[in-house]
Tab-separated table of C-alpha atoms and ligand atoms in Angstrom:
chain	number	residue	atom	x	y	z
A	525	MET	CA	5.819	-24.372	11.541
A	526	ILE	CA	5.057	-21.881	8.861
A	527	SER	CA	7.719	-19.304	10.291
A	528	THR	CA	10.308	-22.101	9.888
A	529	ILE	CA	9.733	-22.619	6.232
A	530	MET	CA	9.510	-18.719	5.629
A	531	ASN	CA	12.561	-18.187	7.588
A	532	ALA	CA	14.674	-18.538	4.439
A	533	THR	CA	17.918	-16.735	3.696
A	534	PRO	CA	18.148	-15.089	0.064
A	535	THR	CA	21.018	-17.505	-0.728
A	536	MET	CA	18.521	-20.514	-0.361
A	537	LEU	CA	16.378	-18.826	-2.811
A	538	ASP	CA	17.903	-19.604	-6.195
A	539	HIS	CA	15.342	-20.881	-8.682
A	540	GLN	CA	16.197	-24.497	-8.077
A	541	ASN	CA	15.700	-24.173	-4.381
A	542	THR	CA	12.586	-21.847	-4.776
A	543	ASN	CA	10.854	-24.557	-6.880
A	544	LYS	CA	11.817	-27.206	-4.430
A	545	ARG	CA	10.511	-25.078	-1.415
A	546	LEU	CA	7.245	-24.444	-3.301
A	547	GLN	CA	6.530	-27.995	-3.500
A	548	ASP	CA	7.103	-28.425	0.178
A	549	PRO	CA	3.843	-29.429	1.905
A	550	ILE	CA	4.345	-26.739	4.621
A	551	TRP	CA	4.678	-24.020	1.839
A	552	ALA	CA	1.415	-25.407	0.389
A	553	GLU	CA	-0.180	-24.759	3.920
A	554	VAL	CA	0.544	-21.058	3.579
A	555	ARG	CA	-1.153	-20.851	0.170
A	556	ALA	CA	-4.010	-22.938	1.440
A	557	GLN	CA	-4.949	-20.224	3.796
A	558	PHE	CA	-6.395	-18.260	0.868
A	559	PRO	CA	-9.406	-20.128	-0.216
A	560	ILE	CA	-10.187	-17.791	-3.222
A	561	LEU	CA	-6.969	-19.039	-4.886
A	562	ASP	CA	-8.310	-22.614	-5.209
A	563	GLN	CA	-10.575	-22.009	-8.162
A	564	GLN	CA	-10.914	-22.200	-11.714
A	565	VAL	CA	-11.435	-19.029	-13.918
A	566	ASN	CA	-12.422	-19.464	-17.535
A	567	GLY	CA	-11.779	-23.160	-17.208
A	568	ARG	CA	-8.292	-22.725	-15.917
A	569	GLN	CA	-6.685	-22.735	-12.519
A	570	LEU	CA	-6.725	-19.071	-11.245
A	571	VAL	CA	-3.304	-17.286	-11.474
A	572	TYR	CA	-3.709	-14.120	-9.377
A	573	LEU	CA	-1.122	-11.678	-10.097
A	574	ASP	CA	-2.926	-8.399	-9.443
A	575	ASN	CA	-1.705	-7.898	-5.898
A	576	ALA	CA	-0.665	-4.325	-6.156
A	577	ALA	CA	-4.288	-3.471	-6.683
A	578	THR	CA	-5.521	-5.764	-3.917
A	579	THR	CA	-4.137	-8.672	-2.094
A	580	GLN	CA	-6.302	-11.716	-1.327
A	581	LYS	CA	-7.394	-12.456	2.211
A	582	PRO	CA	-6.366	-15.378	4.359
A	583	LYS	CA	-9.340	-17.278	5.965
A	584	ARG	CA	-8.468	-15.968	9.406
A	585	VAL	CA	-9.422	-12.507	8.070
A	586	ILE	CA	-12.448	-13.534	6.467
A	587	ASP	CA	-13.501	-15.407	9.672
A	588	ALA	CA	-12.733	-12.435	11.787
A	589	ILE	CA	-15.361	-10.344	9.932
A	590	SER	CA	-18.000	-13.071	10.307
A	591	THR	CA	-17.157	-13.756	14.016
A	592	TYR	CA	-17.637	-10.047	14.729
A	593	TYR	CA	-21.034	-9.977	13.140
A	594	GLN	CA	-22.123	-13.289	14.519
A	595	GLU	CA	-20.784	-12.744	18.267
A	596	TYR	CA	-20.202	-9.195	19.306
A	597	ASN	CA	-21.517	-6.548	16.753
A	598	ALA	CA	-22.075	-3.361	18.656
A	599	ASN	CA	-21.161	0.348	18.373
A	600	ILE	CA	-17.914	1.094	19.959
A	601	HIS	CA	-16.671	3.527	22.813
A	602	ARG	CA	-20.129	4.741	23.953
A	603	GLY	CA	-21.647	1.422	25.119
A	604	LEU	CA	-21.569	0.182	28.528
A	605	HIS	CA	-22.931	-3.302	27.853
A	606	SER	CA	-20.810	-6.351	27.313
A	607	LEU	CA	-20.981	-6.524	23.582
A	608	ALA	CA	-19.886	-2.822	23.186
A	609	GLU	CA	-17.085	-3.436	25.369
A	610	ARG	CA	-15.852	-6.525	23.509
A	611	ALA	CA	-16.190	-4.592	20.127
A	612	THR	CA	-14.337	-1.578	21.679
A	613	ALA	CA	-11.415	-3.866	23.022
A	614	ALA	CA	-11.159	-5.597	19.550
A	615	TYR	CA	-11.056	-2.222	17.749
A	616	GLU	CA	-8.407	-0.873	19.959
A	617	ASP	CA	-6.380	-4.119	19.964
A	618	THR	CA	-5.895	-3.333	16.214
A	619	ARG	CA	-4.873	0.060	16.941
A	620	GLU	CA	-2.250	-1.318	19.120
A	621	ALA	CA	-1.236	-3.947	16.665
A	622	VAL	CA	-0.761	-1.310	13.853
A	623	ARG	CA	1.225	0.799	16.351
A	624	ALA	CA	3.564	-1.950	16.927
A	625	TYR	CA	3.648	-2.878	13.110
A	626	ILE	CA	4.941	0.492	12.104
A	627	ASN	CA	6.744	1.333	15.261
A	628	ALA	CA	4.707	4.349	16.145
A	629	LYS	CA	5.560	5.893	19.576
A	630	GLU	CA	1.969	5.543	20.726
A	631	ALA	CA	-1.511	4.241	19.588
A	632	ALA	CA	-2.939	7.660	19.685
A	633	GLU	CA	-0.919	8.502	16.631
A	634	VAL	CA	-2.649	5.768	14.672
A	635	ILE	CA	-5.831	7.139	13.022
A	636	PHE	CA	-8.183	4.771	11.083
A	637	THR	CA	-9.271	5.876	7.733
A	638	ARG	CA	-11.091	4.189	4.709
A	639	GLY	CA	-7.555	3.771	3.029
A	640	THR	CA	-4.581	5.519	1.834
A	641	THR	CA	-6.613	7.888	-0.271
A	642	GLU	CA	-8.599	9.229	2.587
A	643	GLY	CA	-5.450	9.456	4.714
A	644	ILE	CA	-3.788	11.717	2.206
A	645	ASN	CA	-6.914	13.722	1.861
A	646	LEU	CA	-7.120	14.250	5.616
A	647	VAL	CA	-3.681	15.659	5.537
A	648	ALA	CA	-4.068	17.926	2.466
A	649	GLN	CA	-7.515	19.242	3.715
A	650	ALA	CA	-6.746	19.435	7.558
A	651	TRP	CA	-3.175	20.208	7.709
A	652	GLY	CA	-2.941	21.938	4.213
A	653	ARG	CA	-5.729	24.424	5.070
A	654	ALA	CA	-4.269	25.387	8.400
A	655	ASN	CA	-0.625	25.555	7.065
A	656	LEU	CA	-0.281	26.522	3.381
A	657	ASN	CA	-0.310	30.107	2.279
A	658	PRO	CA	0.188	31.865	-1.064
A	659	GLY	CA	3.813	31.374	-2.214
A	660	ASP	CA	4.291	28.150	-0.280
A	661	GLU	CA	5.275	25.075	-2.153
A	662	VAL	CA	4.186	21.435	-1.974
A	663	LEU	CA	6.722	18.900	-3.606
A	664	ILE	CA	5.539	15.577	-4.788
A	665	SER	CA	7.030	13.224	-7.367
A	666	GLY	CA	6.603	12.337	-10.964
A	667	MET	CA	5.552	8.580	-10.057
A	668	GLU	CA	2.764	9.380	-7.577
A	669	HIS	CA	-0.595	7.635	-7.714
A	670	HIS	CA	-3.486	9.984	-8.474
A	671	SER	CA	-4.133	9.923	-4.813
A	672	ASN	CA	-1.036	11.623	-3.890
A	673	ILE	CA	-1.415	14.179	-6.723
A	674	VAL	CA	-5.136	15.349	-6.792
A	675	PRO	CA	-5.590	16.112	-3.146
A	676	TRP	CA	-2.513	18.376	-3.256
A	677	GLN	CA	-3.720	19.993	-6.394
A	678	MET	CA	-6.940	20.801	-4.800
A	679	ILE	CA	-5.581	22.304	-1.627
A	680	CYS	CA	-2.783	24.214	-3.537
A	681	GLN	CA	-5.355	25.686	-5.775
A	682	GLU	CA	-7.571	26.720	-2.673
A	683	ARG	CA	-4.557	28.193	-0.715
A	684	GLY	CA	-2.550	29.821	-3.586
A	685	ALA	CA	0.337	27.338	-3.075
A	686	LYS	CA	2.455	25.926	-5.700
A	687	LEU	CA	2.653	22.268	-6.604
A	688	LYS	CA	6.128	21.023	-7.745
A	689	VAL	CA	7.237	17.674	-9.122
A	690	ILE	CA	10.546	15.658	-8.800
A	691	ALA	CA	11.392	14.201	-12.057
A	692	VAL	CA	11.678	10.564	-12.848
A	693	THR	CA	14.645	8.920	-14.639
A	694	ASP	CA	14.045	6.576	-17.736
A	695	LEU	CA	14.888	3.643	-15.392
A	696	GLY	CA	11.896	4.606	-13.218
A	697	GLU	CA	13.848	6.064	-10.303
A	698	LEU	CA	13.486	9.434	-8.687
A	699	ASP	CA	15.898	11.993	-10.022
A	700	MET	CA	17.483	13.052	-6.856
A	701	ALA	CA	19.226	16.087	-8.504
A	702	SER	CA	15.946	17.161	-9.516
A	703	PHE	CA	14.682	16.799	-5.748
A	704	TYR	CA	17.568	18.765	-4.451
A	705	ASP	CA	16.995	21.354	-7.088
A	706	GLN	CA	13.437	21.839	-6.187
A	707	ILE	CA	13.288	21.737	-2.453
A	708	THR	CA	13.593	25.209	-0.999
A	709	GLU	CA	12.864	27.387	1.968
A	710	TRP	CA	9.334	27.775	0.549
A	711	THR	CA	8.727	23.983	0.575
A	712	LYS	CA	6.135	23.290	3.324
A	713	MET	CA	5.315	19.622	2.548
A	714	VAL	CA	7.175	16.981	0.708
A	715	ALA	CA	4.803	13.928	-0.097
A	716	VAL	CA	6.130	10.886	-2.004
A	717	VAL	CA	5.283	7.371	-2.704
A	718	HIS	CA	7.373	4.786	-0.695
A	719	VAL	CA	7.066	2.155	-3.479
A	720	SER	CA	5.695	2.881	-6.920
A	721	ASN	CA	2.603	0.820	-7.702
A	722	ALA	CA	3.235	1.070	-11.465
A	723	LEU	CA	7.064	0.086	-11.509
A	724	GLY	CA	7.806	-1.242	-8.071
A	725	THR	CA	10.482	1.369	-7.368
A	726	ILE	CA	11.506	1.753	-3.906
A	727	ASN	CA	12.195	5.365	-3.293
A	728	PRO	CA	14.816	6.769	-0.867
A	729	VAL	CA	12.335	8.174	1.610
A	730	ALA	CA	14.672	8.219	4.584
A	731	GLU	CA	17.106	10.673	2.678
A	732	ILE	CA	14.014	12.694	1.334
A	733	VAL	CA	12.672	13.162	4.927
A	734	GLN	CA	16.098	14.258	6.246
A	735	ALA	CA	16.480	16.775	3.470
A	736	ALA	CA	12.920	18.021	3.832
A	737	LYS	CA	13.543	18.531	7.603
A	738	LYS	CA	16.560	20.741	6.989
A	739	VAL	CA	14.342	23.250	5.197
A	740	GLY	CA	11.699	22.878	7.844
A	741	ALA	CA	9.103	21.150	5.526
A	742	TYR	CA	6.582	18.495	6.779
A	743	THR	CA	6.714	15.079	5.154
A	744	LEU	CA	4.246	12.465	4.074
A	745	VAL	CA	4.943	9.053	2.761
A	746	ASP	CA	2.452	7.093	0.785
A	747	GLY	CA	2.901	3.536	2.163
A	748	ALA	CA	0.136	1.878	0.016
A	749	GLN	CA	2.579	-0.449	-1.640
A	750	SER	CA	5.452	-0.731	0.829
A	751	THR	CA	3.547	-1.799	4.002
A	752	ALA	CA	2.954	-5.468	2.995
A	753	HIS	CA	6.619	-5.990	1.733
A	754	LEU	CA	9.074	-3.843	3.667
A	755	GLU	CA	9.709	-3.115	7.536
A	756	ILE	CA	8.118	0.040	8.408
A	757	ASP	CA	9.566	2.179	11.271
A	758	VAL	CA	7.864	5.692	11.261
A	759	GLN	CA	10.009	6.597	14.203
A	760	ALA	CA	13.406	5.907	12.593
A	761	LEU	CA	12.070	7.495	9.384
A	762	ASP	CA	10.968	10.390	11.361
A	763	VAL	CA	8.160	11.159	8.910
A	764	ASP	CA	5.218	13.438	9.966
A	765	PHE	CA	2.588	11.288	8.135
A	766	PHE	CA	2.474	7.761	6.767
A	767	ALA	CA	-0.676	6.442	5.066
A	768	PHE	CA	-1.653	2.899	3.961
A	769	SER	CA	-4.494	0.665	3.159
A	770	SER	CA	-5.302	-2.584	4.767
A	771	HIS	CA	-6.541	-4.357	1.606
A	772	LYS	CA	-3.052	-4.366	0.018
A	773	LEU	CA	-1.864	-5.975	3.286
A	774	TYR	CA	-3.953	-9.156	3.201
A	775	GLY	CA	-6.634	-7.313	5.244
A	776	PRO	CA	-10.228	-6.058	4.286
A	777	THR	CA	-11.078	-3.258	2.102
A	778	GLY	CA	-12.632	-0.025	3.503
A	779	ILE	CA	-10.103	0.358	6.304
A	780	GLY	CA	-6.704	2.042	6.244
A	781	VAL	CA	-4.326	3.911	8.581
A	782	LEU	CA	-2.861	7.374	8.713
A	783	TYR	CA	-0.124	7.678	11.031
A	784	GLY	CA	0.811	11.077	12.210
A	785	LYS	CA	3.154	12.646	14.747
A	786	ARG	CA	1.400	13.569	17.972
A	787	THR	CA	2.795	17.162	17.977
A	788	VAL	CA	1.682	17.479	14.413
A	789	LEU	CA	-1.757	16.049	14.691
A	790	ASP	CA	-2.500	18.014	17.952
A	791	ALA	CA	-1.726	21.196	16.079
A	792	MET	CA	-4.171	20.326	13.197
A	793	PRO	CA	-7.848	21.196	13.257
A	794	PRO	CA	-10.196	17.986	12.664
A	795	TYR	CA	-10.939	16.868	9.262
A	796	GLN	CA	-14.583	15.953	9.584
A	797	GLY	CA	-17.249	16.930	12.361
A	798	GLY	CA	-19.680	14.692	14.088
A	799	GLY	CA	-19.990	12.085	16.912
A	800	GLU	CA	-16.888	10.689	18.345
A	801	MET	CA	-14.603	13.484	17.489
A	802	ILE	CA	-16.084	15.828	20.197
A	803	LYS	CA	-15.548	16.302	23.946
A	804	GLU	CA	-18.542	18.652	24.350
A	805	VAL	CA	-20.992	20.201	22.049
A	806	SER	CA	-23.252	23.350	22.494
A	807	PHE	CA	-24.689	25.689	20.115
A	808	GLU	CA	-22.090	28.197	21.163
A	809	GLY	CA	-19.228	25.880	20.347
A	810	THR	CA	-17.604	22.581	20.480
A	811	THR	CA	-14.404	21.285	22.064
A	812	TYR	CA	-12.770	18.351	20.303
A	813	ASN	CA	-11.750	14.990	21.556
A	814	GLU	CA	-8.365	13.740	22.362
A	815	LEU	CA	-6.291	11.955	19.657
A	816	PRO	CA	-6.843	9.647	17.835
A	817	TYR	CA	-10.566	10.282	17.930
A	818	LYS	CA	-10.315	13.892	17.082
A	819	PHE	CA	-9.809	12.466	13.478
A	820	GLU	CA	-12.382	9.609	13.564
A	821	ALA	CA	-15.927	11.291	13.302
A	822	GLY	CA	-18.843	8.930	13.100
A	823	THR	CA	-19.204	5.287	13.695
A	824	PRO	CA	-16.187	3.736	12.200
A	825	ASN	CA	-15.758	0.570	10.066
A	826	ILE	CA	-15.507	-1.760	13.242
A	827	ALA	CA	-15.785	-5.298	11.493
A	828	ASP	CA	-13.098	-4.545	8.941
A	829	THR	CA	-10.740	-2.906	11.481
A	830	VAL	CA	-11.040	-5.926	13.834
A	831	ALA	CA	-10.189	-8.259	10.925
A	832	LEU	CA	-7.171	-6.155	10.122
A	833	LEU	CA	-5.741	-7.654	13.347
A	834	GLU	CA	-5.592	-10.960	11.734
A	835	ALA	CA	-3.886	-9.652	8.525
A	836	ILE	CA	-1.256	-8.162	10.643
A	837	ASN	CA	-0.887	-11.323	12.766
A	838	PHE	CA	-0.605	-13.244	9.483
A	839	VAL	CA	2.344	-11.267	8.276
A	840	ASN	CA	4.039	-11.156	11.677
A	841	GLU	CA	3.720	-14.834	11.911
A	842	LEU	CA	5.531	-15.282	8.450
A	843	GLY	CA	8.040	-12.615	9.171
A	844	LYS	CA	8.676	-9.504	6.911
A	845	PRO	CA	12.331	-10.353	6.143
A	846	ALA	CA	11.559	-13.885	5.075
A	847	MET	CA	8.516	-12.622	2.956
A	848	HIS	CA	10.676	-9.941	1.326
A	849	ALA	CA	13.404	-12.492	0.609
A	850	TYR	CA	10.843	-14.928	-1.023
A	851	GLU	CA	9.134	-12.288	-3.208
A	852	GLN	CA	12.453	-11.005	-4.314
A	853	SER	CA	13.385	-14.343	-5.498
A	854	LEU	CA	10.094	-14.427	-7.363
A	855	LEU	CA	10.706	-11.071	-8.862
A	856	THR	CA	14.112	-12.088	-10.142
A	857	TYR	CA	12.769	-15.208	-11.504
A	858	GLY	CA	9.934	-13.312	-13.191
A	859	THR	CA	12.357	-10.662	-14.760
A	860	GLU	CA	14.501	-13.293	-16.136
A	861	GLN	CA	11.565	-15.254	-17.572
A	862	LEU	CA	9.889	-12.221	-19.157
A	863	ASN	CA	13.123	-11.138	-20.649
A	864	THR	CA	12.945	-14.203	-22.796
A	865	ILE	CA	9.887	-13.004	-24.646
A	866	ASP	CA	10.514	-11.363	-27.920
A	867	GLY	CA	9.587	-7.719	-28.106
A	868	LEU	CA	8.770	-7.498	-24.252
A	869	ARG	CA	10.384	-4.482	-22.383
A	870	ILE	CA	10.264	-4.325	-18.561
A	871	ILE	CA	9.031	-0.742	-17.656
A	872	GLY	CA	10.630	0.154	-14.324
A	873	GLN	CA	14.228	-1.010	-14.069
A	874	ALA	CA	15.263	0.623	-10.771
A	875	ALA	CA	18.116	-0.878	-8.819
A	876	ASN	CA	15.790	-1.102	-5.715
A	877	LYS	CA	12.436	-2.489	-6.586
A	878	ILE	CA	9.968	-4.963	-5.288
A	879	SER	CA	7.083	-7.119	-6.384
A	880	VAL	CA	5.963	-5.404	-9.490
A	881	LEU	CA	6.644	-6.725	-13.093
A	882	SER	CA	5.356	-3.844	-15.414
A	883	PHE	CA	5.924	-4.312	-19.085
A	884	ALA	CA	5.171	-3.326	-22.711
A	885	ILE	CA	5.218	-5.562	-25.724
A	886	ASP	CA	5.916	-4.108	-29.338
A	887	GLY	CA	2.857	-3.797	-31.397
A	888	ILE	CA	0.340	-5.046	-28.788
A	889	HIS	CA	-1.932	-2.909	-26.642
A	890	PRO	CA	-1.935	-3.702	-22.998
A	891	GLN	CA	-5.658	-3.913	-22.926
A	892	ASP	CA	-5.808	-6.657	-25.477
A	893	LEU	CA	-3.091	-8.562	-23.524
A	894	GLY	CA	-5.001	-8.358	-20.282
A	895	ILE	CA	-8.340	-9.628	-21.848
A	896	LEU	CA	-6.407	-12.437	-23.484
A	897	LEU	CA	-4.609	-13.400	-20.362
A	898	ASP	CA	-7.887	-13.529	-18.516
A	899	THR	CA	-9.370	-16.218	-20.873
A	900	TYR	CA	-6.297	-18.342	-19.604
A	901	GLY	CA	-7.252	-17.725	-15.966
A	902	ILE	CA	-4.336	-15.229	-15.472
A	903	ALA	CA	-5.471	-11.898	-13.576
A	904	VAL	CA	-2.976	-9.032	-14.354
A	905	ARG	CA	-3.779	-5.229	-14.589
A	906	THR	CA	-3.332	-3.274	-17.619
A	907	GLY	CA	-3.645	0.558	-18.164
A	908	HIS	CA	-2.096	3.492	-16.341
A	909	HIS	CA	-2.479	2.159	-12.860
A	910	CYS	CA	-3.731	5.601	-11.689
A	911	THR	CA	-0.432	7.002	-12.565
A	912	GLN	CA	-1.205	9.044	-15.757
A	913	PRO	CA	1.528	11.774	-15.400
A	914	LEU	CA	4.024	8.851	-15.078
A	915	MET	CA	2.866	6.996	-18.223
A	916	LYS	CA	3.058	10.342	-20.084
A	917	ARG	CA	6.596	10.822	-18.884
A	918	LEU	CA	7.408	7.320	-20.046
A	919	GLY	CA	5.699	7.875	-23.264
A	920	LEU	CA	3.342	4.875	-22.848
A	921	PRO	CA	-0.431	4.513	-23.000
A	922	GLY	CA	-0.088	2.073	-20.148
A	923	THR	CA	1.531	-1.133	-19.193
A	924	THR	CA	0.640	-4.707	-18.340
A	925	ARG	CA	1.369	-5.266	-14.711
A	926	ALA	CA	1.921	-8.552	-12.970
A	927	SER	CA	2.339	-7.825	-9.204
A	928	LEU	CA	3.373	-10.529	-6.776
A	929	ALA	CA	2.452	-11.486	-3.146
A	930	ILE	CA	3.418	-14.197	-0.806
A	931	TYR	CA	1.290	-16.902	-2.135
A	932	ASN	CA	2.669	-16.547	-5.733
A	933	THR	CA	4.804	-19.253	-7.005
A	934	THR	CA	7.451	-19.803	-9.832
A	935	SER	CA	4.826	-22.135	-11.493
A	936	GLU	CA	2.288	-19.259	-11.784
A	937	VAL	CA	5.109	-17.008	-13.341
A	938	ASP	CA	5.797	-19.902	-15.812
A	939	LEU	CA	1.882	-19.957	-16.624
A	940	LEU	CA	2.088	-16.119	-17.114
A	941	VAL	CA	5.174	-16.554	-19.569
A	942	THR	CA	3.411	-19.346	-21.462
A	943	GLY	CA	0.246	-17.300	-21.678
A	944	LEU	CA	2.138	-14.253	-23.001
A	945	ARG	CA	3.873	-16.359	-25.648
A	946	LYS	CA	0.457	-17.582	-26.945
A	947	ALA	CA	-0.872	-14.150	-26.913
A	948	VAL	CA	1.881	-12.575	-28.579
A	949	LYS	CA	1.400	-15.127	-31.455
A	950	MET	CA	-2.363	-14.346	-31.561
A	951	LEU	CA	-2.134	-10.581	-31.376
A	952	ARG	CA	0.867	-9.780	-33.519
B	429	PLP	N1	-0.984	5.064	-3.432
B	429	PLP	C1	-0.536	3.946	-4.171
B	429	PLP	C2	1.019	3.987	-4.369
B	429	PLP	C3	-1.450	3.022	-4.526
B	429	PLP	O1	-0.832	1.954	-5.196
B	429	PLP	C4	-2.718	3.201	-4.243
B	429	PLP	C5	-3.666	2.003	-4.684
B	429	PLP	O2	-3.521	1.349	-5.648
B	429	PLP	C6	-3.155	4.106	-3.503
B	429	PLP	C7	-2.159	5.053	-3.022
B	429	PLP	C8	-4.674	4.264	-3.078
B	429	PLP	O3	-5.045	3.271	-2.217
B	429	PLP	P1	-6.494	3.242	-1.866
B	429	PLP	O4	-7.436	3.131	-3.151
B	429	PLP	O5	-6.665	1.798	-1.078
B	429	PLP	O6	-6.957	4.408	-0.973
């Protein structure tokens, strides 16, 4: 039933129809799956617009965590008893669901991590230490999250390699001339963000991967902000590494995924040593386990991995194309409405963007705005969004960011706009 209502075409999604659809009782059923949304904050109905930081979780995800602990909590892979077998099967079911979700060739290419940050650190440390040498270059972009900057800075410093940066245009797009200028035969890794968390820009990652391959460079895509919104096909993209976090995909915190091509992962040394990642240990030496276990040292986060399956099922049942179409209609509506506010400037006006409304208002500090909106029950994020170099490039101390998810409505956008109008009156 839900998939029927979500199966809307973009043409159905003009404002009038969007409003009509949002009043539909079946639509209400999608939103009602998120218990946290039904609450008052500071005496007002909560308007949650901080989804790029983390999405809320449907009840089925919350229930999956509790069912795991109530019914089959056990350590995985090593136990022969029934609970251990059930927990192992559930854990591996999620791996298979992730494989299908991103269209990896095999489940062994799906490594569970704590999140995007850990995935990128794994690559920088394990791949970087084995592959980067003095004179080599790592190319990232000027709109990276700190988690796709600092790990590369650290390993470049250690290995004597050079970190280079693709420029960003005033509209908040990658300057592709700068990319082609800077990619050279010395480039060993190109690591770029798929969708900017600060601006919503969708980067041309397929083109970037292809150009990187021509010079023999490896590639990593930071999918933290794209995985909940866009179709992901790592084989079609032909990328070497793709990292994302469950908690931005309606799943729990503390669990994420690093996809890596088997050939690349096989050739890499392990990241951490310990249980699970070994085949045999003696004091003379250790042989390492097969993929993916070679990169999963220690007892993993079983409960949250098991619950991630429910998040993936939730998205799959709604259907990404329909979700995307709906979210785009909200973005268009939000952009139009925000533009009616005097002195407001949308930051990030890329031709290709999703789900993020970042803005600055003349004479008002984002932090003051965020605090005031919270008193109206509206949750937005303010500041540099872990993209300090990007903010510096744009000449801003930070922005106010409203980021959208599938349960947001045009009425919530209206409440944001009303709140902003009031705030502007008070703060100017
Ligand atoms: N990359 C991007 C683009 C992000 O938006 C974020 C989180 O906001 C991250 C990486 C880091 O994700 P996590 O904190 O889940 O590891």
